[in-house]
Amino acid sequence: MVLRFVAVVVCCLSAWVVQADEGMWMLGNLNKQTRRAMKELGLQMPADKLYSSRRPSLKDAVVSFGGFCSGVVVSEDGLVFTNHHCGFSSVQQHSSVEHDYLKDGFVARNRSEELPNPELYVRFLLRTENVTKRVLGAVKPEMTEPERSGAVDSVMFAISEEVARKDSTLVGIVDAYYGGNEFWLSVYRDYNDVRLVFAPPSSVGKFGWDTDNWVWPRHTGDFCVFRIYAGKNNRPADYSPENVPYRPEYVAPISLDGYKEGSFCMTLGYPGSTERYLSSFGIEEMMNNGNQAQIDVRGIKQAIWKREMDRRDSIRIKYASKYDESSNYWKNSIGVNRAIRKLHVLEKKRAMERELRRWIQQTPGEREKLLRLFPDLELDYKNTREANRALAYFAESFLNGPELIQLALSILNFDFEGERKTVEANLKAIVEKYANLDLEIDKEVFTAMVKEYRSKVDSTYLPEFYGTIATRYGGNDKAYADSLYAASELTTPRGLKRFLERDTTYNIYDDPAINLGIDLIGKMFEINMQTRESAMNIARNERLLNAAVRRMYSSRNFYPDANSTMRLSFGTVCGYTPFDGAEYDYYTTTKGILEKVKTHAGDVDFEVQPELLSLFSNRDFGRYAGEKGEMNVCFISNNDITGGNSGSAMFNARGELLGLAFDGNWEAMSSDILYEPKMQRCIGVDVRYILFMIEKYGKAGDLIRELKIVSGK
């Protein structure tokens, strides 16, 4: 126990020694200080083996998966490991009551059985380049904020276009860093033929469901396996039976040696967004408007969905993916607001801002430029508070609420003049939305959303249809919803079909759902216009604040906020103390699965098929067992991650795969705003558990033989 306590203390103090755990670092811009910190923690690879634009390196095995997750290439034939929840919508699309891959899992016994997913792509990073001078060269001191934004956007677009003109298989994207004070070009190559190869049953991939989501200790086998296919010369190609498995530049080796407390661990992936430099006023805005709207509105919507999903398998399959996505961010918002209060994040931010105010006052050059920075930020956030609250509840209640409204808005905004491929993909997305829609459920959601929005905003923010409900329907929301759903042609694909075929007997603008959509668009535009000037002022002053912080603490090693570009985080495998009197170990085993099944008997979140329970009880773990003969399931490190990191590769000091990141922990949910070194942990699924499930449960030995497995045992 004493040794374990010492290890935990060493782990937690590492942030103060080399600041090793905090930071999402740009691989193409690792400075000497960061490289030194990695080596001091135990990294055994040179920097050019992590990232190189000229020769294969570890970054070439890491992909952006679908633009919303991460993944890692693990075989010479293009196998990709990512999270189960990242592949969940693909598994759902291929599922039916007869072939319930969500419940039973999926295994392709040969290449011909691998299932295509036209909406999916994987993105490889080829190189990055600092283009700050070129972008900001277009900015003039006399420009207003809208003029500055327009000039910056024009140059960013031009740089991106140059990449595609030189090579049509490449994608160039210029992203803003440090609040718009720096700009970097990332050059990618996308592969669009991505096929499902293996998915565990949801009792493994989603074990614990909402109950365990964002919580440690965790026992979720959150993994899925896909394969990338390519056309001639290993180049990107749309799906075709003629395509062949992609031959990667670099394949991540897989380690069976596991980890110990204090082992070096690094995570490579595509984190979505963080707001570490955001002002305290911005944090309050996030808490009270955006997060609270998600908490209130999604809780109502999800309760309706879940009730019907539990009643019928057909509805469970239809609604599984959208429920999963919605509930993930719903619980995240709950956790973020809770952690902000519990960890006193606002107080810490305000203390830093007081230091900054003093520095500005005491530094003549800064005082001249920034004297009004904080008063202006406070005033502009105050001026937009109510309108932004209305926009947050508007988005959740209507834009992300009833699917009839989403369909109407999709049709209203449809671009028939775009590229044929894009038009076809957008039409397919609309048709799939119909396939996963139950009208009675959606009508109940619509009625609940109308009521919830009315109760949360000032009457000046109500769209015109609320007046119709009051006058024509006597204030009866349900009666209005019944009439709307009965009269609209868009409740089935028939209305869309009539519109696409130019049916002269059908004027789509007479459809009540389309009229409602126009009403909503008009109101949203009106509210947005109320915030436009203040929003521009806020963007400018948050950018100035970001730059001022870096000048004041010029000796510190700063990293930019996450922005969906490839990032490296590093630290150590270690447990933590969530509250007084409790210690959490750094890994879990299948023993915990058996214990949770027994403890939560009758709870569908913890139901596991008998054959799986038998597999765990038999303890035939073979070469995948840990040191004590147990089957490790999950582990934690102090690597710095956020949304988008799901599916990220977790590597050891030699660049060998240890597992896949899939979650953060409940006690540090405010980490997107402020890193808490003693609390924040990255939860990963152990790669040995992944291989065990593929081989022992899936009987997919051919997949195991594709992998580059290493072990020093």
XYZ file of C-alpha atoms in Angstrom:
713
model
C 0.000 0.000 0.000
C 2.873 2.382 0.811
C 4.510 1.706 -2.566
C 1.197 2.343 -4.349
C 0.752 5.636 -2.461
C 4.240 6.779 -3.481
C 3.532 5.892 -7.130
C 0.286 7.897 -7.095
C 2.048 10.913 -5.557
C 4.833 10.742 -8.167
C 2.235 10.513 -10.928
C 0.276 13.511 -9.665
C 3.382 15.638 -9.063
C 4.703 15.076 -12.590
C 2.699 18.094 -13.782
C 4.629 20.391 -11.437
C 8.003 18.949 -12.459
C 7.770 18.899 -16.265
C 4.101 19.718 -16.925
C 3.976 16.371 -18.692
C 0.334 15.489 -18.419
C -1.266 18.765 -19.537
C -1.313 19.746 -23.188
C -2.489 18.717 -26.632
C 0.682 19.291 -28.604
C 1.113 19.825 -32.356
C 3.311 17.024 -33.675
C 4.809 19.207 -36.384
C 5.716 21.925 -33.880
C 7.218 20.126 -30.884
C 9.733 22.446 -29.225
C 12.835 21.389 -27.272
C 11.096 21.830 -23.926
C 8.300 19.439 -24.866
C 10.669 16.881 -26.372
C 12.833 17.004 -23.244
C 9.792 16.493 -21.011
C 8.768 13.426 -23.017
C 12.223 11.897 -22.743
C 12.381 12.580 -19.011
C 9.120 10.682 -18.610
C 10.505 7.715 -20.539
C 9.922 8.162 -24.300
C 12.316 5.912 -26.238
C 11.617 7.245 -29.756
C 13.287 10.182 -31.527
C 10.976 13.026 -32.544
C 11.341 12.288 -36.269
C 9.887 8.811 -35.656
C 6.783 10.472 -34.231
C 6.322 12.962 -37.051
C 8.005 13.388 -40.415
C 6.711 14.867 -43.655
C 9.372 13.072 -45.686
C 9.491 9.512 -44.381
C 7.044 7.102 -42.682
C 6.456 7.895 -39.010
C 4.021 7.065 -36.229
C 1.640 9.828 -37.296
C 1.005 7.910 -40.546
C -0.739 5.141 -38.573
C -3.209 7.559 -36.958
C -6.377 8.691 -38.758
C -9.271 11.027 -38.305
C -12.213 8.619 -38.423
C -15.258 10.097 -40.127
C -14.316 13.591 -38.995
C -15.742 12.951 -35.519
C -13.402 10.335 -33.997
C -9.879 8.972 -34.297
C -8.450 5.584 -35.234
C -5.222 3.682 -35.751
C -4.015 1.493 -38.650
C -2.866 -1.892 -37.349
C -2.236 -4.098 -40.401
C -0.555 -4.060 -43.795
C -4.028 -4.645 -45.268
C -5.553 -1.463 -43.904
C -7.285 -2.669 -40.727
C -8.285 0.232 -38.475
C -9.091 0.043 -34.768
C -11.464 2.685 -33.422
C -14.102 2.846 -30.697
C -17.397 0.951 -30.752
C -19.242 4.192 -30.149
C -17.429 5.718 -33.155
C -18.646 2.881 -35.380
C -22.024 2.642 -33.665
C -24.028 4.399 -36.378
C -22.493 2.142 -39.040
C -23.348 -0.962 -37.025
C -26.879 0.391 -36.550
C -27.347 1.072 -40.265
C -26.534 -2.542 -41.082
C -28.748 -3.915 -38.307
C -32.298 -5.184 -38.417
C -34.516 -7.264 -36.162
C -33.386 -10.329 -38.173
C -29.677 -9.337 -38.125
C -29.256 -7.478 -34.842
C -25.561 -6.577 -35.014
C -26.065 -4.054 -32.220
C -27.082 -6.799 -29.818
C -25.112 -9.756 -31.187
C -22.061 -8.110 -32.749
C -20.708 -8.590 -36.254
C -17.842 -10.620 -37.729
C -16.861 -10.658 -41.409
C -15.547 -14.174 -42.048
C -13.865 -13.096 -45.266
C -13.235 -9.911 -47.250
C -16.421 -10.330 -49.279
C -18.513 -10.101 -46.073
C -17.042 -6.764 -44.995
C -19.786 -4.142 -45.050
C -19.387 -0.819 -46.918
C -20.284 2.502 -45.268
C -20.577 5.208 -47.947
C -20.867 8.004 -45.394
C -17.546 7.135 -43.726
C -14.036 8.255 -44.581
C -10.631 8.186 -42.910
C -8.198 11.083 -43.150
C -4.399 10.789 -43.090
C -2.237 13.777 -42.181
C 0.665 14.233 -44.609
C 2.236 17.452 -43.339
C 1.672 20.738 -41.504
C 3.000 24.205 -42.311
C 2.945 27.504 -40.430
C 1.169 30.059 -42.661
C 0.621 32.740 -40.016
C 2.655 35.444 -41.786
C 0.784 34.948 -45.044
C -2.673 34.961 -43.428
C -2.077 37.924 -41.111
C -0.309 39.769 -43.927
C -3.785 40.539 -45.258
C -4.810 42.202 -41.982
C -4.495 45.992 -41.719
C -4.561 47.961 -38.442
C -7.503 50.107 -39.546
C -9.737 47.110 -40.306
C -12.942 46.521 -38.377
C -13.454 43.050 -36.927
C -15.796 41.946 -39.795
C -13.247 43.242 -42.326
C -10.441 41.406 -40.556
C -12.469 38.205 -40.477
C -13.233 38.491 -44.195
C -9.602 39.107 -45.126
C -8.372 36.190 -43.002
C -11.009 33.836 -44.407
C -10.098 34.780 -47.996
C -6.417 33.955 -47.535
C -7.184 30.732 -45.669
C -9.453 29.644 -48.528
C -6.856 30.544 -51.158
C -4.145 28.517 -49.422
C -6.488 25.519 -49.150
C -7.403 25.750 -52.847
C -3.746 25.758 -53.872
C -3.268 22.334 -52.312
C -6.164 20.764 -54.238
C -5.040 22.353 -57.517
C -1.602 20.739 -57.208
C -3.007 17.292 -56.372
C -6.728 16.496 -56.571
C -6.315 13.624 -54.072
C -5.211 16.048 -51.349
C -7.226 18.199 -48.972
C -5.695 21.383 -47.588
C -7.224 22.964 -44.478
C -5.989 26.104 -42.735
C -6.958 26.250 -39.061
C -6.737 29.059 -36.522
C -4.699 28.522 -33.345
C -4.434 30.504 -30.116
C -7.764 32.207 -30.705
C -6.830 33.367 -34.214
C -3.309 34.605 -33.452
C -1.620 31.802 -35.431
C -2.581 29.818 -38.543
C -1.336 26.440 -39.757
C -1.996 24.518 -42.946
C -2.661 20.771 -42.641
C -2.469 18.658 -45.788
C -4.506 15.448 -45.770
C -5.445 12.548 -47.998
C -8.938 11.034 -47.521
C -10.015 7.461 -48.234
C -13.765 7.009 -48.754
C -14.135 3.220 -48.975
C -14.243 2.102 -45.333
C -15.848 -1.238 -44.475
C -17.036 -2.746 -41.206
C -15.051 -5.858 -40.276
C -15.747 -6.599 -36.615
C -18.011 -5.202 -33.917
C -18.431 -6.730 -30.459
C -21.948 -7.066 -29.053
C -23.200 -3.936 -27.319
C -23.010 -5.801 -24.013
C -19.224 -5.455 -24.508
C -18.867 -2.299 -26.599
C -21.444 -0.354 -24.569
C -21.235 -2.218 -21.241
C -22.630 0.109 -18.577
C -24.279 2.388 -21.173
C -25.428 5.733 -19.680
C -24.880 4.574 -16.102
C -21.119 4.139 -16.548
C -20.598 6.762 -19.261
C -17.828 9.206 -18.216
C -17.243 7.169 -15.056
C -14.265 5.266 -13.656
C -13.865 2.355 -12.800
C -14.918 1.272 -16.296
C -15.347 -2.168 -17.901
C -16.378 -1.254 -21.454
C -14.829 -2.998 -24.462
C -15.233 0.147 -26.572
C -13.721 -0.971 -29.878
C -14.673 -1.642 -33.487
C -12.669 -2.823 -36.492
C -12.896 -1.414 -40.018
C -10.812 -1.825 -43.163
C -9.715 0.887 -45.589
C -9.956 0.081 -49.297
C -8.181 1.864 -52.145
C -8.291 2.012 -55.918
C -5.445 1.803 -58.400
C -1.945 2.619 -57.147
C -3.211 2.672 -53.545
C -5.019 5.961 -54.219
C -8.392 7.076 -52.786
C -11.471 5.765 -54.611
C -15.200 5.647 -53.994
C -16.622 2.279 -53.010
C -16.242 -0.397 -55.665
C -16.087 -4.200 -55.514
C -12.860 -3.813 -57.508
C -11.101 -1.875 -54.759
C -8.388 -3.607 -52.735
C -7.202 -3.215 -49.138
C -5.202 -0.057 -48.565
C -1.436 -0.474 -48.062
C -0.451 1.952 -45.292
C 2.739 3.981 -44.995
C 3.122 2.864 -41.376
C 1.514 0.142 -39.278
C 1.241 0.517 -35.511
C 2.803 -2.474 -33.714
C 0.727 -3.930 -30.878
C 2.232 -4.645 -27.471
C 1.193 -7.553 -25.253
C 3.443 -6.347 -22.414
C 0.831 -4.036 -20.919
C 1.757 -1.278 -18.471
C 2.504 -0.586 -14.842
C 1.790 2.332 -12.563
C 4.016 5.140 -13.792
C 4.552 3.690 -17.290
C 5.002 6.265 -20.044
C 1.900 6.650 -22.199
C 1.140 8.936 -25.129
C -2.080 9.470 -27.057
C -2.290 10.418 -30.734
C -5.562 11.525 -32.264
C -7.835 14.350 -33.361
C -9.312 16.153 -30.313
C -12.308 18.299 -31.246
C -12.230 21.544 -29.294
C -11.156 22.944 -25.954
C -11.524 26.419 -24.433
C -8.548 26.584 -22.059
C -7.970 30.299 -22.783
C -11.638 31.341 -22.584
C -12.499 34.208 -20.243
C -14.512 33.676 -17.083
C -17.399 35.511 -18.781
C -17.310 32.992 -21.615
C -17.316 30.085 -19.167
C -20.415 31.467 -17.437
C -22.067 31.805 -20.843
C -21.229 28.179 -21.665
C -22.571 26.896 -18.342
C -25.802 28.817 -18.144
C -26.824 28.772 -21.797
C -25.311 26.080 -24.023
C -24.780 23.389 -21.404
C -27.996 24.052 -19.512
C -30.037 23.965 -22.721
C -28.588 20.541 -23.567
C -29.306 19.283 -20.061
C -32.925 20.485 -19.989
C -34.041 19.761 -23.548
C -32.217 16.512 -24.285
C -33.303 15.017 -20.989
C -36.954 15.394 -22.066
C -36.406 14.150 -25.618
C -34.304 11.160 -24.564
C -36.841 10.046 -21.959
C -39.456 9.740 -24.716
C -37.056 7.878 -27.013
C -35.825 5.527 -24.282
C -39.327 4.584 -23.176
C -40.212 3.457 -26.681
C -36.825 1.838 -27.328
C -37.304 -0.359 -24.283
C -40.751 -1.410 -25.506
C -39.884 -2.491 -29.078
C -36.746 -3.930 -30.666
C -37.571 -2.262 -33.984
C -37.527 1.156 -32.296
C -34.393 0.272 -30.304
C -32.522 -0.393 -33.546
C -33.934 2.689 -35.332
C -33.166 5.073 -32.500
C -29.986 3.519 -31.046
C -27.442 5.696 -32.822
C -29.167 9.053 -32.382
C -29.963 8.280 -28.754
C -26.328 7.329 -28.152
C -25.017 10.558 -29.675
C -27.558 12.753 -27.905
C -27.143 11.195 -24.466
C -23.349 11.316 -24.629
C -23.304 15.111 -24.851
C -26.247 15.432 -22.466
C -24.365 13.648 -19.696
C -21.207 15.529 -20.651
C -22.987 18.852 -20.089
C -24.231 17.684 -16.700
C -20.712 16.635 -15.725
C -19.087 19.825 -17.017
C -21.389 22.131 -15.059
C -20.980 19.988 -11.946
C -17.178 19.968 -12.223
C -16.971 23.720 -12.860
C -18.718 24.281 -9.547
C -17.027 21.507 -7.568
C -13.490 22.310 -8.755
C -14.020 26.095 -8.453
C -13.040 26.642 -12.072
C -14.584 30.110 -12.295
C -12.769 31.225 -9.161
C -9.441 30.010 -10.584
C -10.092 31.756 -13.894
C -10.964 35.002 -12.139
C -7.799 34.800 -10.057
C -5.734 34.465 -13.245
C -7.615 37.369 -14.790
C -6.876 39.542 -11.737
C -3.184 38.808 -12.258
C -3.530 39.747 -15.905
C -5.334 42.993 -15.055
C -2.493 43.979 -12.701
C 0.113 43.150 -15.347
C -1.727 45.244 -17.930
C -1.943 48.176 -15.506
C 1.769 47.937 -14.662
C 2.998 47.538 -18.264
C 2.728 50.808 -20.222
C 2.587 49.229 -23.685
C -0.119 46.785 -22.600
C -2.099 49.394 -20.664
C -2.360 51.553 -23.750
C -3.793 48.675 -25.859
C -5.799 46.656 -23.340
C -7.125 49.026 -20.684
C -10.749 48.364 -21.737
C -10.307 44.628 -22.412
C -12.110 43.205 -19.384
C -14.842 45.869 -19.046
C -15.685 45.441 -22.738
C -15.775 41.646 -22.503
C -18.051 41.789 -19.483
C -20.406 44.283 -21.131
C -20.674 42.422 -24.449
C -21.361 39.084 -22.775
C -24.008 40.802 -20.623
C -25.631 42.409 -23.665
C -26.007 39.078 -25.467
C -26.925 36.890 -22.494
C -30.663 36.609 -23.046
C -30.456 36.330 -26.824
C -27.766 33.665 -26.575
C -29.878 31.784 -24.071
C -32.756 31.849 -26.545
C -30.459 30.634 -29.350
C -29.180 27.760 -27.208
C -32.684 26.553 -26.340
C -33.812 27.219 -29.929
C -31.084 24.973 -31.318
C -31.815 22.145 -28.896
C -35.617 22.385 -29.102
C -35.988 22.724 -32.858
C -32.770 22.272 -34.857
C -31.776 19.184 -32.831
C -35.273 18.244 -31.716
C -38.195 16.945 -33.819
C -36.994 15.180 -36.940
C -39.857 16.505 -39.061
C -38.381 19.977 -38.564
C -34.903 18.677 -39.422
C -36.272 17.147 -42.614
C -38.050 20.368 -43.588
C -34.909 22.429 -42.981
C -32.752 19.944 -44.903
C -35.071 20.218 -47.914
C -35.246 24.020 -47.671
C -31.451 24.264 -47.619
C -30.801 21.557 -50.203
C -28.263 22.529 -52.864
C -29.343 20.897 -56.117
C -26.559 22.695 -58.000
C -23.701 21.076 -56.094
C -21.440 18.275 -57.258
C -23.345 15.146 -58.172
C -21.572 13.100 -55.517
C -22.483 15.616 -52.805
C -26.101 15.874 -53.950
C -26.483 12.094 -53.910
C -24.927 11.818 -50.451
C -27.231 14.513 -49.058
C -30.294 12.863 -50.563
C -29.222 9.535 -49.106
C -28.910 11.154 -45.671
C -32.485 12.449 -45.920
C -33.813 9.057 -46.998
C -31.981 7.361 -44.107
C -33.548 9.829 -41.674
C -36.969 8.669 -42.896
C -35.918 5.038 -42.463
C -35.120 5.675 -38.791
C -38.180 7.770 -37.980
C -41.332 6.854 -36.056
C -43.963 9.566 -36.549
C -45.862 9.056 -33.305
C -42.670 9.279 -31.280
C -41.525 12.329 -33.216
C -44.878 14.046 -32.740
C -44.637 13.525 -28.980
C -41.110 14.955 -29.042
C -42.346 17.955 -31.065
C -45.108 18.693 -28.542
C -42.655 18.445 -25.639
C -40.122 20.702 -27.374
C -42.709 23.402 -28.092
C -43.657 23.455 -24.416
C -40.068 23.393 -23.145
C -38.861 26.267 -25.359
C -41.816 28.443 -24.316
C -41.022 27.840 -20.645
C -37.345 28.785 -20.923
C -37.242 32.012 -22.975
C -38.816 35.453 -22.997
C -41.926 35.732 -25.173
C -40.086 38.089 -27.562
C -38.066 35.066 -28.749
C -41.105 32.950 -29.691
C -41.550 32.232 -33.426
C -44.854 33.143 -35.092
C -46.328 29.637 -34.885
C -46.749 30.104 -31.125
C -49.315 32.790 -31.964
C -51.092 30.282 -34.197
C -51.208 27.767 -31.332
C -52.673 30.423 -29.038
C -55.359 31.726 -31.429
C -56.305 28.829 -33.694
C -55.716 25.919 -31.285
C -56.647 27.541 -27.988
C -53.109 27.131 -26.638
C -53.211 23.347 -27.123
C -49.719 22.296 -28.259
C -50.762 18.707 -28.917
C -53.672 19.764 -31.145
C -51.283 21.886 -33.229
C -48.821 18.994 -33.501
C -51.589 16.577 -34.541
C -52.699 18.966 -37.264
C -49.160 19.617 -38.497
C -48.211 15.945 -38.769
C -51.532 15.047 -40.382
C -51.334 17.766 -43.032
C -47.654 17.675 -44.016
C -46.554 15.594 -47.004
C -43.039 15.487 -45.520
C -43.921 12.955 -42.849
C -43.054 10.283 -45.440
C -40.636 10.237 -48.409
C -43.654 10.791 -50.684
C -43.495 14.577 -50.340
C -39.782 14.605 -51.055
C -40.345 12.373 -54.093
C -43.081 14.640 -55.458
C -40.803 17.647 -54.990
C -37.811 16.003 -56.693
C -39.963 14.844 -59.617
C -41.348 18.394 -60.081
C -44.939 17.274 -59.434
C -46.977 20.285 -60.603
C -49.832 19.378 -58.240
C -47.563 19.789 -55.221
C -46.185 23.178 -54.150
C -43.695 22.404 -51.419
C -43.963 25.940 -50.033
C -47.613 25.258 -49.191
C -46.572 22.361 -46.965
C -47.111 23.286 -43.276
C -43.796 21.733 -42.218
C -41.951 23.876 -44.788
C -43.850 26.951 -43.606
C -42.856 26.133 -40.055
C -39.235 25.761 -41.171
C -39.320 29.187 -42.824
C -40.813 30.657 -39.647
C -37.992 29.130 -37.581
C -35.246 30.297 -39.950
C -36.636 33.828 -39.856
C -36.749 33.914 -36.069
C -33.264 32.483 -35.701
C -31.908 35.114 -38.109
C -33.662 37.843 -36.133
C -32.157 36.673 -32.837
C -28.722 36.254 -34.383
C -28.803 39.830 -35.692
C -29.391 41.048 -32.143
C -26.089 39.504 -31.071
C -24.000 40.205 -34.197
C -22.108 43.320 -33.076
C -21.433 42.064 -29.559
C -20.388 38.650 -30.894
C -17.772 40.312 -33.130
C -16.495 42.350 -30.182
C -16.282 39.221 -28.050
C -14.335 37.332 -30.738
C -11.832 40.203 -30.996
C -11.364 40.603 -27.250
C -11.085 36.865 -26.555
C -8.323 36.797 -29.195
C -6.558 39.737 -27.539
C -6.931 38.055 -24.142
C -5.377 34.856 -25.499
C -2.367 36.741 -26.852
C -1.967 38.769 -23.650
C -1.845 35.645 -21.486
C 0.970 34.241 -23.627
C 2.912 37.496 -23.403
C 2.510 37.768 -19.648
C 3.657 34.165 -19.078
C 6.235 34.229 -21.872
C 8.506 31.682 -20.159
C 5.784 29.010 -20.087
C 5.448 26.245 -22.659
C 2.068 26.975 -24.248
C 0.012 24.639 -26.417
C -2.959 25.732 -28.560
C -6.559 24.758 -27.859
C -7.772 21.636 -29.648
C -9.358 22.326 -33.041
C -9.848 18.870 -34.656
C -6.242 18.709 -35.892
C -3.831 15.918 -34.944
C -2.448 16.283 -31.432
C -0.137 14.418 -29.102
C -0.675 14.202 -25.371
C 1.648 12.359 -23.021
C 2.047 11.402 -19.396
C 1.907 8.250 -17.334
C -0.431 5.404 -16.448
C -1.700 6.147 -12.942
C -4.688 5.956 -10.603
C -6.136 8.834 -8.626
C -8.034 9.832 -5.490
C -11.513 11.087 -6.460
C -12.469 12.143 -2.931
C -11.275 11.766 0.632
C -10.922 8.146 1.693
C -11.087 6.645 -1.803
C -8.351 5.476 -4.175
C -8.950 4.343 -7.741
C -6.580 1.799 -9.237
C -5.166 2.319 -12.723
C -6.796 -0.705 -14.397
C -9.863 -2.942 -14.305
C -10.377 -6.632 -15.164
C -13.138 -8.983 -16.274
C -13.761 -9.747 -12.594
C -15.391 -6.329 -12.446
C -17.727 -7.230 -15.297
C -18.959 -10.297 -13.438
C -19.382 -8.245 -10.259
C -21.338 -5.471 -11.993
C -23.627 -7.969 -13.730
C -24.508 -9.425 -10.344
C -24.830 -6.060 -8.588
C -27.045 -4.606 -11.347
C -29.184 -7.679 -11.975
C -32.230 -6.712 -14.047
C -30.637 -3.484 -15.314
C -30.432 -3.573 -19.130
C -27.312 -1.367 -19.050
C -25.395 -4.285 -17.517
C -26.915 -7.278 -19.274
C -24.331 -9.640 -20.803
C -24.975 -12.734 -22.916
C -24.465 -16.041 -21.067
C -21.788 -17.180 -23.531
C -19.744 -14.078 -22.722
C -20.120 -14.593 -18.973
C -18.991 -18.172 -19.463
C -15.993 -16.986 -21.485
C -14.921 -14.636 -18.688
C -15.541 -17.210 -15.967
C -13.465 -19.864 -17.735
C -10.441 -17.539 -17.548
C -8.904 -18.920 -20.734
C -7.090 -15.671 -21.442
C -3.965 -17.199 -22.957
C -1.242 -14.779 -24.027
C -3.573 -11.829 -23.455
C -3.617 -12.223 -19.657
C -1.948 -9.626 -17.463
C 0.814 -10.305 -14.966
C -1.544 -11.736 -12.350
C -3.323 -13.983 -14.833
C -6.322 -11.651 -15.058
C -7.838 -10.192 -18.230
C -7.327 -6.427 -18.086
C -10.240 -4.538 -19.641
C -9.553 -0.814 -19.229
C -6.809 1.426 -17.872
C -6.262 5.124 -17.164
C -3.490 7.634 -17.735
C -3.140 11.367 -17.186
C -3.010 12.009 -20.948
C -4.885 15.152 -21.919
C -7.855 14.377 -24.208
C -11.296 15.634 -25.197
C -14.131 14.835 -27.606
C -12.787 13.675 -30.970
C -10.021 11.754 -29.196
C -12.363 8.760 -29.071
C -10.546 5.926 -30.826
C -7.154 7.589 -30.405
C -4.158 5.289 -30.191
C -2.548 5.010 -26.755
C 1.130 4.108 -27.220
C 3.923 3.037 -24.895
C 7.438 4.514 -24.837
C 8.438 2.530 -27.946
C 5.425 3.593 -30.013
C 3.612 0.265 -29.558
C -0.159 0.193 -29.166
C -1.445 -0.243 -25.589
C -5.103 0.523 -26.225
C -7.690 3.007 -27.481
C -8.792 6.151 -25.648
C -12.554 6.365 -25.305
C -13.581 8.536 -22.374
C -12.708 11.018 -19.659
C -13.623 10.782 -15.983
C -16.578 12.290 -14.156
C -14.545 14.172 -11.552
C -12.716 16.260 -14.200
C -15.453 16.984 -16.725
C -14.485 20.653 -16.793
C -11.167 19.735 -18.408
C -12.018 21.405 -21.723
C -11.828 24.692 -19.818
C -9.187 24.021 -17.164
C -6.869 21.042 -16.729
C -6.865 19.506 -13.235
C -3.679 17.398 -12.916
C -4.736 15.572 -9.758
C -8.088 14.553 -11.196
C -8.084 14.393 -14.986
C -7.724 10.921 -16.473
C -8.000 9.404 -19.936
C -9.863 6.079 -19.979
C -8.707 3.532 -22.542
C -9.684 0.005 -23.513
C -6.749 -2.408 -23.222
C -5.599 -3.709 -26.611
C -5.172 -7.180 -25.088
C -8.889 -7.248 -24.275
C -9.605 -6.190 -27.871
C -7.512 -9.068 -29.230
C -9.037 -11.511 -26.747
C -12.568 -10.600 -27.875
C -11.632 -10.861 -31.561
C -9.950 -14.241 -31.166
C -11.830 -15.989 -28.355
C -15.346 -14.596 -28.786
C -15.362 -13.680 -32.478
C -13.289 -16.700 -33.571
C -11.618 -14.334 -36.037
C -8.096 -15.716 -35.978
C -7.430 -14.455 -39.507
C -7.682 -10.876 -38.225
C -5.214 -11.601 -35.421
C -2.735 -12.989 -37.940
C -2.823 -9.703 -39.859
C -1.499 -7.761 -36.880
C 2.077 -6.908 -35.965
C 2.116 -8.171 -32.371
C 5.223 -7.677 -30.231
C 6.065 -8.846 -26.729
C 9.136 -8.788 -24.552
C 7.732 -11.480 -22.271
